Amino acid sequence: MKTIILSIALSISAFFTNAQTDALTVSSEGTTITVTVPVQSSEGKVIFGLYNESTFMKAAPIQGLEGDIVDGKVTVTFTNVEAGEYGITLFHDKNNNKQMDFEANGMPKEMYGVSNNVMNFGPPQWSDAKFEVAETPIEMEIRM
């Protein structure tokens, strides 16, 4: 009898422990942001960076991805993105050197894009590129 009661107690406690672990996992996973980019060339890859305000154009991205060009477009998905404000930058790394190349005068040699499809003279600004992430998955297209 003691064995049966002990088995039932362990089963119930294991159930509650797993339920709490699953609830924590779901709430901390965040959502997804799927980005599609039309590309005119099949050379190289497209490199993406997901930033918050403190890292935008200043530091390494919160998440970085590379996408292969397939049928004239690249699609990548950022995962486990928590709610907040974010911006995305990307560039077409035609020569696969994993960095954006510039002319001597500072103009980019490679095509680039920014969330909200901001195309200004000069570097993109956080206020133009930012967008809100909540619990719902996001799909967007960014043009270069």
PDB file of C-alpha atoms in Angstrom:
ATOM      1  CA  MET A   1       0.000   0.000   0.000  1.00  0.00           C
ATOM      2  CA  LYS A   2       2.820   2.419   0.849  1.00  0.00           C
ATOM      3  CA  THR A   3       4.390   1.705  -2.538  1.00  0.00           C
ATOM      4  CA  ILE A   4       1.167   2.556  -4.374  1.00  0.00           C
ATOM      5  CA  ILE A   5       0.685   5.818  -2.456  1.00  0.00           C
ATOM      6  CA  LEU A   6       4.332   6.763  -2.979  1.00  0.00           C
ATOM      7  CA  SER A   7       4.041   6.009  -6.727  1.00  0.00           C
ATOM      8  CA  ILE A   8       0.901   8.125  -7.027  1.00  0.00           C
ATOM      9  CA  ALA A   9       2.503  11.002  -5.102  1.00  0.00           C
ATOM     10  CA  LEU A  10       5.617  10.904  -7.300  1.00  0.00           C
ATOM     11  CA  SER A  11       3.503  10.777 -10.466  1.00  0.00           C
ATOM     12  CA  ILE A  12       1.441  13.786  -9.379  1.00  0.00           C
ATOM     13  CA  SER A  13       4.504  15.809  -8.375  1.00  0.00           C
ATOM     14  CA  ALA A  14       6.222  14.939 -11.656  1.00  0.00           C
ATOM     15  CA  PHE A  15       3.111  16.075 -13.547  1.00  0.00           C
ATOM     16  CA  PHE A  16       3.077  19.466 -11.782  1.00  0.00           C
ATOM     17  CA  THR A  17       6.824  19.892 -12.213  1.00  0.00           C
ATOM     18  CA  ASN A  18       6.558  19.222 -15.976  1.00  0.00           C
ATOM     19  CA  ALA A  19       3.522  21.495 -16.294  1.00  0.00           C
ATOM     20  CA  GLN A  20       5.402  24.350 -14.619  1.00  0.00           C
ATOM     21  CA  THR A  21       8.481  23.755 -16.782  1.00  0.00           C
ATOM     22  CA  ASP A  22       6.343  23.735 -19.951  1.00  0.00           C
ATOM     23  CA  ALA A  23       4.588  26.955 -18.923  1.00  0.00           C
ATOM     24  CA  LEU A  24       7.925  28.670 -18.321  1.00  0.00           C
ATOM     25  CA  THR A  25       9.269  27.447 -21.649  1.00  0.00           C
ATOM     26  CA  VAL A  26       6.284  28.730 -23.614  1.00  0.00           C
ATOM     27  CA  SER A  27       6.374  32.187 -22.058  1.00  0.00           C
ATOM     28  CA  SER A  28      10.133  32.634 -22.501  1.00  0.00           C
ATOM     29  CA  GLU A  29      10.305  31.450 -26.119  1.00  0.00           C
ATOM     30  CA  GLY A  30       8.913  34.599 -27.695  1.00  0.00           C
ATOM     31  CA  THR A  31       7.680  34.743 -31.263  1.00  0.00           C
ATOM     32  CA  THR A  32       9.076  34.620 -34.801  1.00  0.00           C
ATOM     33  CA  ILE A  33       9.875  37.258 -37.397  1.00  0.00           C
ATOM     34  CA  THR A  34       9.996  35.947 -40.965  1.00  0.00           C
ATOM     35  CA  VAL A  35      11.684  38.232 -43.477  1.00  0.00           C
ATOM     36  CA  THR A  36      11.570  37.821 -47.259  1.00  0.00           C
ATOM     37  CA  VAL A  37      13.878  39.807 -49.539  1.00  0.00           C
ATOM     38  CA  PRO A  38      13.713  39.893 -53.342  1.00  0.00           C
ATOM     39  CA  VAL A  39      17.225  39.652 -54.831  1.00  0.00           C
ATOM     40  CA  GLN A  40      18.163  40.371 -58.447  1.00  0.00           C
ATOM     41  CA  SER A  41      21.377  38.328 -58.440  1.00  0.00           C
ATOM     42  CA  SER A  42      22.073  34.731 -57.464  1.00  0.00           C
ATOM     43  CA  GLU A  43      25.630  35.485 -56.283  1.00  0.00           C
ATOM     44  CA  GLY A  44      26.541  35.256 -52.605  1.00  0.00           C
ATOM     45  CA  LYS A  45      24.138  35.355 -49.666  1.00  0.00           C
ATOM     46  CA  VAL A  46      22.093  37.896 -47.769  1.00  0.00           C
ATOM     47  CA  ILE A  47      23.145  38.638 -44.186  1.00  0.00           C
ATOM     48  CA  PHE A  48      20.523  39.784 -41.664  1.00  0.00           C
ATOM     49  CA  GLY A  49      20.777  41.377 -38.223  1.00  0.00           C
ATOM     50  CA  LEU A  50      18.040  41.847 -35.623  1.00  0.00           C
ATOM     51  CA  TYR A  51      18.720  44.791 -33.295  1.00  0.00           C
ATOM     52  CA  ASN A  52      17.205  46.633 -30.366  1.00  0.00           C
ATOM     53  CA  GLU A  53      17.681  50.368 -29.835  1.00  0.00           C
ATOM     54  CA  SER A  54      20.939  50.043 -27.884  1.00  0.00           C
ATOM     55  CA  THR A  55      22.617  47.808 -30.496  1.00  0.00           C
ATOM     56  CA  PHE A  56      21.216  49.298 -33.739  1.00  0.00           C
ATOM     57  CA  MET A  57      24.109  50.329 -36.021  1.00  0.00           C
ATOM     58  CA  LYS A  58      26.497  50.221 -33.015  1.00  0.00           C
ATOM     59  CA  ALA A  59      27.111  46.634 -31.937  1.00  0.00           C
ATOM     60  CA  ALA A  60      26.635  43.023 -32.878  1.00  0.00           C
ATOM     61  CA  PRO A  61      23.021  42.051 -33.572  1.00  0.00           C
ATOM     62  CA  ILE A  62      20.844  40.308 -31.016  1.00  0.00           C
ATOM     63  CA  GLN A  63      20.400  37.623 -33.675  1.00  0.00           C
ATOM     64  CA  GLY A  64      22.248  37.298 -36.958  1.00  0.00           C
ATOM     65  CA  LEU A  65      21.246  35.072 -39.872  1.00  0.00           C
ATOM     66  CA  GLU A  66      22.466  34.258 -43.368  1.00  0.00           C
ATOM     67  CA  GLY A  67      20.086  33.338 -46.134  1.00  0.00           C
ATOM     68  CA  ASP A  68      20.666  31.551 -49.425  1.00  0.00           C
ATOM     69  CA  ILE A  69      19.211  33.041 -52.584  1.00  0.00           C
ATOM     70  CA  VAL A  70      16.611  30.694 -54.060  1.00  0.00           C
ATOM     71  CA  ASP A  71      14.447  31.604 -57.070  1.00  0.00           C
ATOM     72  CA  GLY A  72      15.224  35.316 -56.762  1.00  0.00           C
ATOM     73  CA  LYS A  73      14.484  35.701 -53.070  1.00  0.00           C
ATOM     74  CA  VAL A  74      15.783  34.975 -49.583  1.00  0.00           C
ATOM     75  CA  THR A  75      13.600  34.059 -46.618  1.00  0.00           C
ATOM     76  CA  VAL A  76      14.869  33.773 -43.034  1.00  0.00           C
ATOM     77  CA  THR A  77      13.128  33.476 -39.673  1.00  0.00           C
ATOM     78  CA  PHE A  78      14.301  34.987 -36.412  1.00  0.00           C
ATOM     79  CA  THR A  79      13.082  32.787 -33.557  1.00  0.00           C
ATOM     80  CA  ASN A  80      12.450  33.253 -29.844  1.00  0.00           C
ATOM     81  CA  VAL A  81      12.053  37.022 -30.194  1.00  0.00           C
ATOM     82  CA  GLU A  82      10.654  38.537 -27.009  1.00  0.00           C
ATOM     83  CA  ALA A  83       8.134  41.377 -27.083  1.00  0.00           C
ATOM     84  CA  GLY A  84       9.654  44.821 -27.618  1.00  0.00           C
ATOM     85  CA  GLU A  85      10.927  47.194 -30.296  1.00  0.00           C
ATOM     86  CA  TYR A  86      13.356  45.924 -32.922  1.00  0.00           C
ATOM     87  CA  GLY A  87      14.962  46.918 -36.190  1.00  0.00           C
ATOM     88  CA  ILE A  88      16.404  44.739 -38.945  1.00  0.00           C
ATOM     89  CA  THR A  89      19.252  45.515 -41.308  1.00  0.00           C
ATOM     90  CA  LEU A  90      20.466  43.324 -44.140  1.00  0.00           C
ATOM     91  CA  PHE A  91      22.891  43.389 -47.018  1.00  0.00           C
ATOM     92  CA  HIS A  92      23.636  41.319 -50.095  1.00  0.00           C
ATOM     93  CA  ASP A  93      27.077  39.824 -49.478  1.00  0.00           C
ATOM     94  CA  LYS A  94      27.892  39.139 -53.131  1.00  0.00           C
ATOM     95  CA  ASN A  95      31.525  38.182 -52.492  1.00  0.00           C
ATOM     96  CA  ASN A  96      30.828  36.052 -49.362  1.00  0.00           C
ATOM     97  CA  ASN A  97      33.310  37.937 -47.173  1.00  0.00           C
ATOM     98  CA  LYS A  98      30.713  38.324 -44.355  1.00  0.00           C
ATOM     99  CA  GLN A  99      31.037  42.110 -44.230  1.00  0.00           C
ATOM    100  CA  MET A 100      29.507  45.022 -46.067  1.00  0.00           C
ATOM    101  CA  ASP A 101      31.929  46.534 -48.555  1.00  0.00           C
ATOM    102  CA  PHE A 102      32.226  50.292 -49.128  1.00  0.00           C
ATOM    103  CA  GLU A 103      33.695  52.576 -51.783  1.00  0.00           C
ATOM    104  CA  ALA A 104      36.552  54.892 -50.791  1.00  0.00           C
ATOM    105  CA  ASN A 105      34.027  57.744 -50.410  1.00  0.00           C
ATOM    106  CA  GLY A 106      31.946  55.709 -47.908  1.00  0.00           C
ATOM    107  CA  MET A 107      29.156  54.659 -50.265  1.00  0.00           C
ATOM    108  CA  PRO A 108      28.121  50.984 -50.000  1.00  0.00           C
ATOM    109  CA  LYS A 109      29.276  48.671 -52.795  1.00  0.00           C
ATOM    110  CA  GLU A 110      26.641  46.077 -51.903  1.00  0.00           C
ATOM    111  CA  MET A 111      22.870  46.440 -51.820  1.00  0.00           C
ATOM    112  CA  TYR A 112      21.281  46.783 -48.378  1.00  0.00           C
ATOM    113  CA  GLY A 113      17.880  47.122 -46.750  1.00  0.00           C
ATOM    114  CA  VAL A 114      16.298  48.131 -43.457  1.00  0.00           C
ATOM    115  CA  SER A 115      13.005  47.249 -41.766  1.00  0.00           C
ATOM    116  CA  ASN A 116      10.115  49.523 -42.797  1.00  0.00           C
ATOM    117  CA  ASN A 117      11.958  49.846 -46.145  1.00  0.00           C
ATOM    118  CA  VAL A 118      13.647  53.064 -45.112  1.00  0.00           C
ATOM    119  CA  MET A 119      15.869  54.479 -47.845  1.00  0.00           C
ATOM    120  CA  ASN A 120      17.536  57.681 -46.695  1.00  0.00           C
ATOM    121  CA  PHE A 121      20.778  59.297 -47.670  1.00  0.00           C
ATOM    122  CA  GLY A 122      23.198  58.342 -44.952  1.00  0.00           C
ATOM    123  CA  PRO A 123      22.946  55.569 -42.406  1.00  0.00           C
ATOM    124  CA  PRO A 124      19.509  54.318 -41.330  1.00  0.00           C
ATOM    125  CA  GLN A 125      18.031  55.837 -38.167  1.00  0.00           C
ATOM    126  CA  TRP A 126      16.488  53.802 -35.346  1.00  0.00           C
ATOM    127  CA  SER A 127      13.331  55.938 -35.350  1.00  0.00           C
ATOM    128  CA  ASP A 128      12.673  55.015 -39.002  1.00  0.00           C
ATOM    129  CA  ALA A 129      13.558  51.323 -38.788  1.00  0.00           C
ATOM    130  CA  LYS A 130      11.933  50.268 -35.500  1.00  0.00           C
ATOM    131  CA  PHE A 131       8.832  48.111 -35.290  1.00  0.00           C
ATOM    132  CA  GLU A 132       6.872  46.546 -32.452  1.00  0.00           C
ATOM    133  CA  VAL A 133       6.987  42.823 -31.649  1.00  0.00           C
ATOM    134  CA  ALA A 134       4.246  41.270 -29.530  1.00  0.00           C
ATOM    135  CA  GLU A 135       3.157  37.638 -29.214  1.00  0.00           C
ATOM    136  CA  THR A 136       1.911  37.298 -32.791  1.00  0.00           C
ATOM    137  CA  PRO A 137       4.414  36.053 -35.414  1.00  0.00           C
ATOM    138  CA  ILE A 138       5.448  38.730 -37.906  1.00  0.00           C
ATOM    139  CA  GLU A 139       6.023  38.390 -41.648  1.00  0.00           C
ATOM    140  CA  MET A 140       7.621  41.226 -43.592  1.00  0.00           C
ATOM    141  CA  GLU A 141       9.268  41.967 -46.894  1.00  0.00           C
ATOM    142  CA  ILE A 142      12.336  44.197 -46.996  1.00  0.00           C
ATOM    143  CA  ARG A 143      13.523  45.666 -50.292  1.00  0.00           C
ATOM    144  CA  MET A 144      17.128  46.495 -51.090  1.00  0.00           C
TER     145      MET A 144
END
